[in-house]
């Protein structure tokens, strides 16, 4: 008997222009456009296998081996329903096709990074879910069309349908049909953009993006200014910077937009704090590192950005990563040796500061303040994987 199954992986993305606010919470339509860099799946990814079978009784999903409830009318159910609807359209045009749209599906998904790291697993997770079901159903849909569905799982997930540099255009229609992801440039355009993720230790339970941004929409007047006057200009300017491979402009806008996102969080009633002392110390280090470069007649060499948590993501051209890792190691000693996937350090990292760096801009922290450093770079979009990579066994349950 035929097995109808497909496996796909999808990347994490980290925004330079932040999505924060919905004008429609059910369809997940944003109050502003946003733009992100897709990170390399060789380092961070979600992988999902989907199978359709006439013997399955209901749709089921396992995340890292643990079954999750698919709530009626919830985000998961919406994504699955929309993909089945597209499959049905295909079946109606070609009656020789198996009626997969009428079968229940089993879905098994895994992240290759710990959920506890506080990295946006919902973006890569929903993108992998949509990519695997689209492969299973052999949908003739473009990444932008699939992004319309991923968006309804988690807003930021729509941007993980592309590699490289990706905009989510907010759109204006009330049905959401023009609120989708588009590629600004593929990774091959600017492969030199690397990222260092500083996983910052966090003992408190933070405010989720979903509830936090809704409170900001309801209470922040600063958000209205951001939506109307700031983001539209920044979207144009950063897209131009990416097209011109102008790191200076890219870095300035990225840092300004991270700062403004955290400012609207603070302008929320009651206020929301996502960054902590460690996050702020990393900002001080990057600001000083850039100051030294500019003082010597050079350019900005790194850009920080923070999402709805204390982790820092530092974007920089590859040639600067060695100095940046040394800088972070100087202030944030690691329990484990730095994992060096690009071979920056032959003999091991020393924690050296660049010439002229004012060491007093931050105090040194103890081991564990930054739990982990992940060095990665701009990456490609979702991949359809070989059958051997499947996460479901012959019995249709997670392996
Ligand atoms: C700060 O996409 O997680 O990371 O649409 O409610 O699922 P929902 O929110 P989510 O929000 C991400 C917010 C952000 C900024 C960004 O990724 O653009």
Coordinates of C-alpha atoms and ligand atoms in Angstrom, one line a residue:
X1 CA 0.0 0.0 0.0
X2 CA 1.2 3.5 -0.8
X3 CA 2.6 5.6 2.1
X4 CA 1.8 9.3 1.7
X5 CA 4.4 11.1 3.7
X6 CA 6.8 14.0 3.5
X7 CA 9.5 15.6 5.6
X8 CA 10.7 19.2 5.5
X9 CA 12.9 21.4 7.6
X10 CA 12.6 25.2 8.1
X11 CA 14.8 27.9 9.5
X12 CA 14.7 30.4 12.4
X13 CA 14.5 34.1 11.4
X14 CA 15.4 37.1 13.5
X15 CA 13.8 40.4 12.7
X16 CA 15.7 43.6 12.0
X17 CA 12.4 45.6 11.7
X18 CA 10.2 44.1 14.4
X19 CA 6.6 42.8 14.1
X20 CA 4.8 44.0 17.2
X21 CA 1.0 44.4 17.1
X22 CA -2.0 42.9 15.4
X23 CA -4.9 44.6 13.7
X24 CA -6.7 41.2 13.4
X25 CA -5.9 38.6 16.1
X26 CA -7.7 35.7 14.4
X27 CA -6.1 36.1 10.9
X28 CA -2.9 37.4 12.5
X29 CA -2.7 40.6 10.5
X30 CA 0.0 43.0 11.7
X31 CA -0.1 46.7 12.5
X32 CA 3.2 47.2 10.6
X33 CA 5.4 45.5 8.0
X34 CA 8.6 43.7 9.3
X35 CA 11.8 42.4 7.9
X36 CA 14.1 39.6 9.0
X37 CA 17.3 37.6 8.2
X38 CA 16.8 33.9 7.8
X39 CA 19.4 31.9 9.8
X40 CA 21.2 28.8 8.6
X41 CA 19.4 25.5 9.0
X42 CA 22.7 23.8 9.3
X43 CA 22.8 25.2 12.8
X44 CA 19.2 25.9 13.9
X45 CA 16.1 24.2 12.4
X46 CA 12.7 22.6 12.9
X47 CA 12.1 19.4 11.1
X48 CA 8.6 18.0 10.5
X49 CA 7.2 14.8 9.0
X50 CA 3.5 14.7 7.9
X51 CA 1.6 11.6 6.8
X52 CA -1.9 11.2 5.5
X53 CA -3.6 7.8 5.9
X54 CA -7.1 6.7 5.5
X55 CA -6.8 4.6 8.7
X56 CA -5.9 7.5 10.9
X57 CA -8.8 8.5 13.1
X58 CA -8.0 12.2 13.7
X59 CA -5.3 14.8 13.1
X60 CA -2.5 14.4 15.7
X61 CA 0.7 16.2 16.3
X62 CA 3.8 15.5 18.4
X63 CA 6.4 18.2 19.3
X64 CA 9.8 16.8 20.4
X65 CA 8.0 13.5 20.9
X66 CA 5.2 14.9 23.2
X67 CA 1.7 14.9 21.8
X68 CA 0.1 18.4 21.6
X69 CA -3.6 19.0 21.6
X70 CA -4.9 20.3 18.2
X71 CA -7.6 22.7 19.6
X72 CA -10.6 23.3 17.4
X73 CA -10.4 26.7 15.8
X74 CA -6.8 27.1 17.1
X75 CA -3.7 28.1 15.2
X76 CA -2.6 24.5 14.4
X77 CA -6.1 23.5 13.3
X78 CA -6.3 26.5 11.0
X79 CA -3.0 25.8 9.3
X80 CA -3.9 22.1 8.7
X81 CA -7.4 23.0 7.5
X82 CA -6.1 25.6 5.0
X83 CA -3.5 23.2 3.6
X84 CA -6.2 20.5 3.2
X85 CA -8.4 23.0 1.4
X86 CA -5.6 23.7 -1.1
X87 CA -5.1 20.0 -1.6
X88 CA -8.8 19.6 -2.3
X89 CA -8.6 22.2 -5.0
X90 CA -5.8 20.2 -6.6
X91 CA -7.8 17.0 -6.3
X92 CA -10.9 18.6 -7.9
X93 CA -8.8 19.5 -11.0
X94 CA -7.3 16.0 -11.3
X95 CA -9.6 13.1 -10.3
X96 CA -6.8 10.6 -10.7
X97 CA -5.1 11.9 -7.5
X98 CA -5.5 10.1 -4.2
X99 CA -8.0 11.9 -2.0
X100 CA -5.5 12.9 0.7
X101 CA -7.6 15.9 1.7
X102 CA -10.2 13.6 3.2
X103 CA -7.6 11.7 5.3
X104 CA -6.5 12.6 8.8
X105 CA -2.8 13.5 9.2
X106 CA -0.1 12.5 11.8
X107 CA 2.6 15.2 12.2
X108 CA 5.8 14.8 14.1
X109 CA 8.1 17.9 14.6
X110 CA 11.4 18.4 16.3
X111 CA 13.7 21.4 17.0
X112 CA 17.5 20.8 17.0
X113 CA 17.8 23.5 19.7
X114 CA 16.3 23.4 23.2
X115 CA 12.9 25.1 23.5
X116 CA 14.2 26.5 26.8
X117 CA 16.8 28.5 25.0
X118 CA 14.1 31.0 24.3
X119 CA 14.8 31.1 20.6
X120 CA 11.7 31.7 18.4
X121 CA 10.8 28.1 17.8
X122 CA 7.2 29.0 16.8
X123 CA 8.5 30.6 13.5
X124 CA 10.6 27.7 12.4
X125 CA 8.0 25.2 13.7
X126 CA 5.0 26.5 11.8
X127 CA 7.1 27.1 8.7
X128 CA 8.3 23.4 8.8
X129 CA 4.7 22.2 9.4
X130 CA 3.4 24.2 6.4
X131 CA 6.4 23.1 4.2
X132 CA 6.0 19.4 5.1
X133 CA 2.2 19.4 4.4
X134 CA 2.7 21.3 1.2
X135 CA 5.2 18.7 0.1
X136 CA 2.9 15.8 1.2
X137 CA 0.0 17.4 -0.8
X138 CA 2.2 18.3 -3.7
X139 CA 0.7 21.8 -3.7
X140 CA 1.6 24.0 -6.7
X141 CA 2.0 27.0 -4.2
X142 CA 4.8 29.6 -4.1
X143 CA 6.6 30.4 -0.8
X144 CA 4.6 33.6 -0.6
X145 CA 1.3 31.7 -1.0
X146 CA 2.4 29.3 1.8
X147 CA 3.5 32.2 3.9
X148 CA -0.2 33.3 4.1
X149 CA -0.9 30.0 5.9
X150 CA 2.2 30.0 8.1
X151 CA 1.2 33.5 9.2
X152 CA -2.0 32.1 10.7
X153 CA 0.1 29.8 12.9
X154 CA 2.4 32.5 14.2
X155 CA 3.0 35.9 12.5
X156 CA 6.8 35.7 12.4
X157 CA 6.6 32.2 10.9
X158 CA 5.5 33.6 7.5
X159 CA 9.1 35.0 7.1
X160 CA 10.7 31.6 7.5
X161 CA 9.2 30.4 4.1
X162 CA 12.1 32.2 2.4
X163 CA 15.9 32.2 2.9
X164 CA 18.0 35.3 2.8
X165 CA 16.5 38.7 3.6
X166 CA 12.7 38.6 3.9
X167 CA 9.9 41.2 4.3
X168 CA 6.5 40.5 5.7
X169 CA 4.3 43.1 3.9
X170 CA 1.5 44.0 6.2
X171 CA -1.1 44.3 3.4
X172 CA -4.4 46.3 3.6
X173 CA -7.1 43.8 2.8
X174 CA -9.4 42.6 5.7
X175 CA -9.3 39.0 4.5
X176 CA -5.4 39.0 4.8
X177 CA -4.8 37.8 1.3
X178 CA -2.1 40.5 0.8
X179 CA -0.4 40.1 4.1
X180 CA 2.5 37.9 3.1
X181 CA 6.2 37.3 3.0
X182 CA 8.4 38.3 0.0
X183 CA 12.1 37.9 -0.6
X184 CA 14.1 41.1 -0.5
X185 CA 17.3 39.3 -1.5
X186 CA 18.4 35.6 -1.4
X187 CA 21.3 34.6 0.9
X188 CA 23.7 34.4 -2.1
X189 CA 23.3 38.1 -2.5
X190 CA 25.0 38.8 0.9
X191 CA 26.3 35.6 2.3
X192 CA 28.8 37.5 4.4
X193 CA 26.2 38.4 7.1
X194 CA 26.9 36.3 10.1
X195 CA 25.1 36.1 13.4
X196 CA 26.2 35.4 17.0
X197 CA 23.3 34.4 19.3
X198 CA 24.0 35.0 23.0
X199 CA 21.7 32.8 24.9
X200 CA 21.1 34.8 28.1
X201 CA 20.1 33.0 31.3
X202 CA 16.5 33.9 32.3
X203 CA 14.8 32.7 35.5
X204 CA 11.5 34.5 35.2
X205 CA 8.6 33.6 33.1
X206 CA 8.3 36.4 30.5
X207 CA 5.3 37.8 28.8
X208 CA 4.5 35.9 25.6
X209 CA 4.7 37.8 22.3
X210 CA 1.1 37.2 21.6
X211 CA -0.3 38.7 24.8
X212 CA 2.4 41.3 25.2
X213 CA 1.8 42.8 21.7
X214 CA -1.9 42.9 22.3
X215 CA -1.4 44.9 25.4
X216 CA 0.9 47.3 23.6
X217 CA -1.8 47.8 20.9
X218 CA -4.4 48.6 23.5
X219 CA -2.3 51.0 25.7
X220 CA 0.8 52.4 23.9
X221 CA 0.5 55.8 22.2
X222 CA 4.1 55.5 21.1
X223 CA 3.2 52.4 19.1
X224 CA 0.8 54.5 17.0
X225 CA 3.7 56.9 16.1
X226 CA 5.9 53.9 15.3
X227 CA 3.3 52.3 13.0
X228 CA 2.5 55.5 11.1
X229 CA 5.8 57.4 10.9
X230 CA 8.7 55.2 11.7
X231 CA 8.3 51.7 10.2
X232 CA 7.3 52.7 6.7
X233 CA 10.5 54.7 6.2
X234 CA 12.7 52.1 7.9
X235 CA 11.3 49.3 5.7
X236 CA 12.4 51.3 2.6
X237 CA 15.8 52.3 4.0
X238 CA 16.8 48.8 5.2
X239 CA 15.6 47.1 2.0
X240 CA 17.8 49.6 0.1
X241 CA 20.7 48.9 2.5
X242 CA 20.4 45.2 1.9
X243 CA 20.3 45.6 -1.9
X244 CA 23.4 47.8 -1.7
X245 CA 25.1 45.5 0.8
X246 CA 25.5 48.6 3.0
X247 CA 26.3 47.1 6.5
X248 CA 26.6 50.6 8.0
X249 CA 23.0 51.5 7.2
X250 CA 21.7 48.0 7.9
X251 CA 23.3 48.0 11.3
X252 CA 22.1 51.5 12.3
X253 CA 18.5 50.7 11.4
X254 CA 18.5 47.3 13.0
X255 CA 19.7 48.7 16.3
X256 CA 17.3 51.6 16.2
X257 CA 14.4 49.3 15.5
X258 CA 15.3 46.9 18.3
X259 CA 15.5 49.9 20.7
X260 CA 12.1 51.2 19.6
X261 CA 10.5 47.8 19.9
X262 CA 11.7 47.6 23.6
X263 CA 10.6 51.3 24.0
X264 CA 7.0 50.4 23.0
X265 CA 7.1 47.4 25.3
X266 CA 8.1 49.8 28.1
X267 CA 5.3 52.2 27.0
X268 CA 2.8 49.4 27.5
X269 CA 0.5 49.6 30.6
X270 CA 1.6 47.8 32.7
X271 CA 5.1 48.0 31.3
X272 CA 6.9 45.0 29.8
X273 CA 10.6 44.4 30.2
X274 CA 12.2 41.9 28.0
X275 CA 15.9 42.8 28.3
X276 CA 17.8 42.3 31.6
X277 CA 21.2 43.5 32.9
X278 CA 23.1 41.0 30.8
X279 CA 21.2 42.2 27.6
X280 CA 22.0 45.8 28.4
X281 CA 25.7 45.0 29.1
X282 CA 25.9 43.4 25.6
X283 CA 24.4 46.6 24.1
X284 CA 27.1 48.6 25.9
X285 CA 29.8 46.3 24.5
X286 CA 28.6 46.6 20.9
X287 CA 28.2 50.3 21.2
X288 CA 31.8 50.7 22.4
X289 CA 33.1 48.2 19.8
X290 CA 31.4 50.4 17.1
X291 CA 32.7 53.6 18.7
X292 CA 36.3 52.4 18.6
X293 CA 35.9 51.6 14.9
X294 CA 34.2 54.9 14.0
X295 CA 36.8 56.9 16.1
X296 CA 39.5 55.4 13.9
X297 CA 37.7 56.6 10.8
X298 CA 36.0 53.2 10.2
X299 CA 32.4 52.1 10.0
X300 CA 29.9 50.3 12.3
X301 CA 31.1 46.7 12.6
X302 CA 28.2 45.0 14.4
X303 CA 24.5 45.4 15.2
X304 CA 22.6 44.0 18.2
X305 CA 18.9 43.1 18.1
X306 CA 16.6 41.6 20.8
X307 CA 13.2 39.9 20.6
X308 CA 10.7 39.2 23.3
X309 CA 13.3 37.9 25.8
X310 CA 16.8 38.7 27.0
X311 CA 18.8 36.9 24.3
X312 CA 21.0 39.0 22.1
X313 CA 21.5 38.4 18.4
X314 CA 24.5 40.2 17.0
X315 CA 24.7 40.6 13.2
X316 CA 28.0 41.4 11.6
X317 CA 30.1 40.8 8.5
X318 CA 32.0 37.5 8.8
X319 CA 35.4 39.2 9.1
X320 CA 34.4 40.8 12.4
X321 CA 33.1 37.7 14.1
X322 CA 36.4 36.7 15.6
X323 CA 36.7 40.1 17.4
X324 CA 33.1 39.9 18.5
X325 CA 33.4 36.4 20.0
X326 CA 36.5 37.4 21.8
X327 CA 34.7 40.5 23.2
X328 CA 31.7 38.5 24.5
X329 CA 34.0 35.8 26.0
X330 CA 36.0 38.5 27.8
X331 CA 32.9 39.6 29.7
X332 CA 30.9 36.4 29.7
X333 CA 33.1 33.4 30.5
X334 CA 31.7 30.1 29.2
X335 CA 31.5 26.7 31.0
X336 CA 32.1 24.9 27.7
X337 CA 34.7 25.8 25.0
X338 CA 33.2 28.0 22.3
X339 CA 31.8 25.9 19.5
X340 CA 33.6 27.2 16.4
X341 CA 31.8 26.0 13.2
X342 CA 33.6 28.4 10.9
X343 CA 37.1 27.7 12.3
X344 CA 37.8 31.2 13.5
X345 CA 40.1 30.1 16.3
X346 CA 42.9 27.7 15.7
X347 CA 44.3 27.6 19.2
X348 CA 41.1 28.5 21.1
X349 CA 39.6 31.9 21.8
X350 CA 41.4 34.2 24.3
X351 CA 38.8 36.8 25.1
X352 CA 41.0 39.7 23.8
X353 CA 39.6 43.3 23.5
X354 CA 40.3 45.4 20.4
X355 CA 42.9 48.2 20.7
X356 CA 41.4 51.3 22.3
X357 CA 38.3 49.5 23.8
X358 CA 37.2 51.1 27.1
X359 CA 36.8 48.1 29.3
X360 CA 34.8 50.1 31.9
X361 CA 31.6 50.2 29.7
X362 CA 30.4 47.0 31.4
X363 CA 31.3 44.9 34.3
X364 CA 32.5 41.3 33.8
X365 CA 29.8 38.7 34.6
X366 CA 30.2 35.2 36.0
X367 CA 30.0 31.8 34.2
X368 CA 26.4 31.1 33.1
X369 CA 25.2 34.7 32.7
X370 CA 25.5 34.0 28.9
X371 CA 24.7 30.3 28.8
X372 CA 25.7 29.6 25.3
X373 CA 27.0 31.2 22.2
X374 CA 25.8 30.1 18.7
X375 CA 27.7 31.3 15.7
X376 CA 25.6 31.1 12.5
X377 CA 24.9 33.0 9.3
X378 CA 22.3 33.9 6.8
X379 CA 20.7 30.8 5.4
X380 CA 18.3 29.2 2.9
X381 CA 14.6 28.6 3.0
X382 CA 12.7 25.4 3.8
X383 CA 14.1 22.2 2.5
X384 CA 12.2 19.0 1.5
X385 CA 14.2 16.1 3.0
X386 CA 14.8 12.5 2.0
X387 CA 12.5 9.7 3.3
X388 CA 15.3 8.4 5.6
X389 CA 15.0 11.7 7.6
X390 CA 11.4 10.9 8.5
X391 CA 10.3 11.5 12.1
X392 CA 7.4 9.0 11.9
X393 CA 7.8 5.3 12.1
X394 CA 6.0 2.7 9.9
X395 CA 3.2 2.6 12.6
X396 CA 2.6 6.4 11.9
X397 CA 3.8 7.3 15.4
X398 CA 6.9 9.4 16.3
X399 CA 10.2 7.4 16.0
Ligands
LIG1 C1 9.5 40.2 19.0 O1 5.3 35.8 15.7 O2 5.8 35.1 18.1 O3 9.9 38.3 17.7 O4 2.0 36.2 15.8 O5 1.3 36.1 18.2 O6 2.6 34.2 17.2 P1 2.3 35.7 17.2 O7 3.7 36.4 17.6 P2 5.2 36.1 17.2 O8 5.9 37.5 17.5 C2 7.2 37.8 17.2 C3 7.6 39.1 17.8 C4 9.1 39.4 17.7 C5 9.4 40.3 16.5 C6 9.5 39.6 15.2 O9 9.8 38.4 15.1 O10 9.2 40.3 14.2

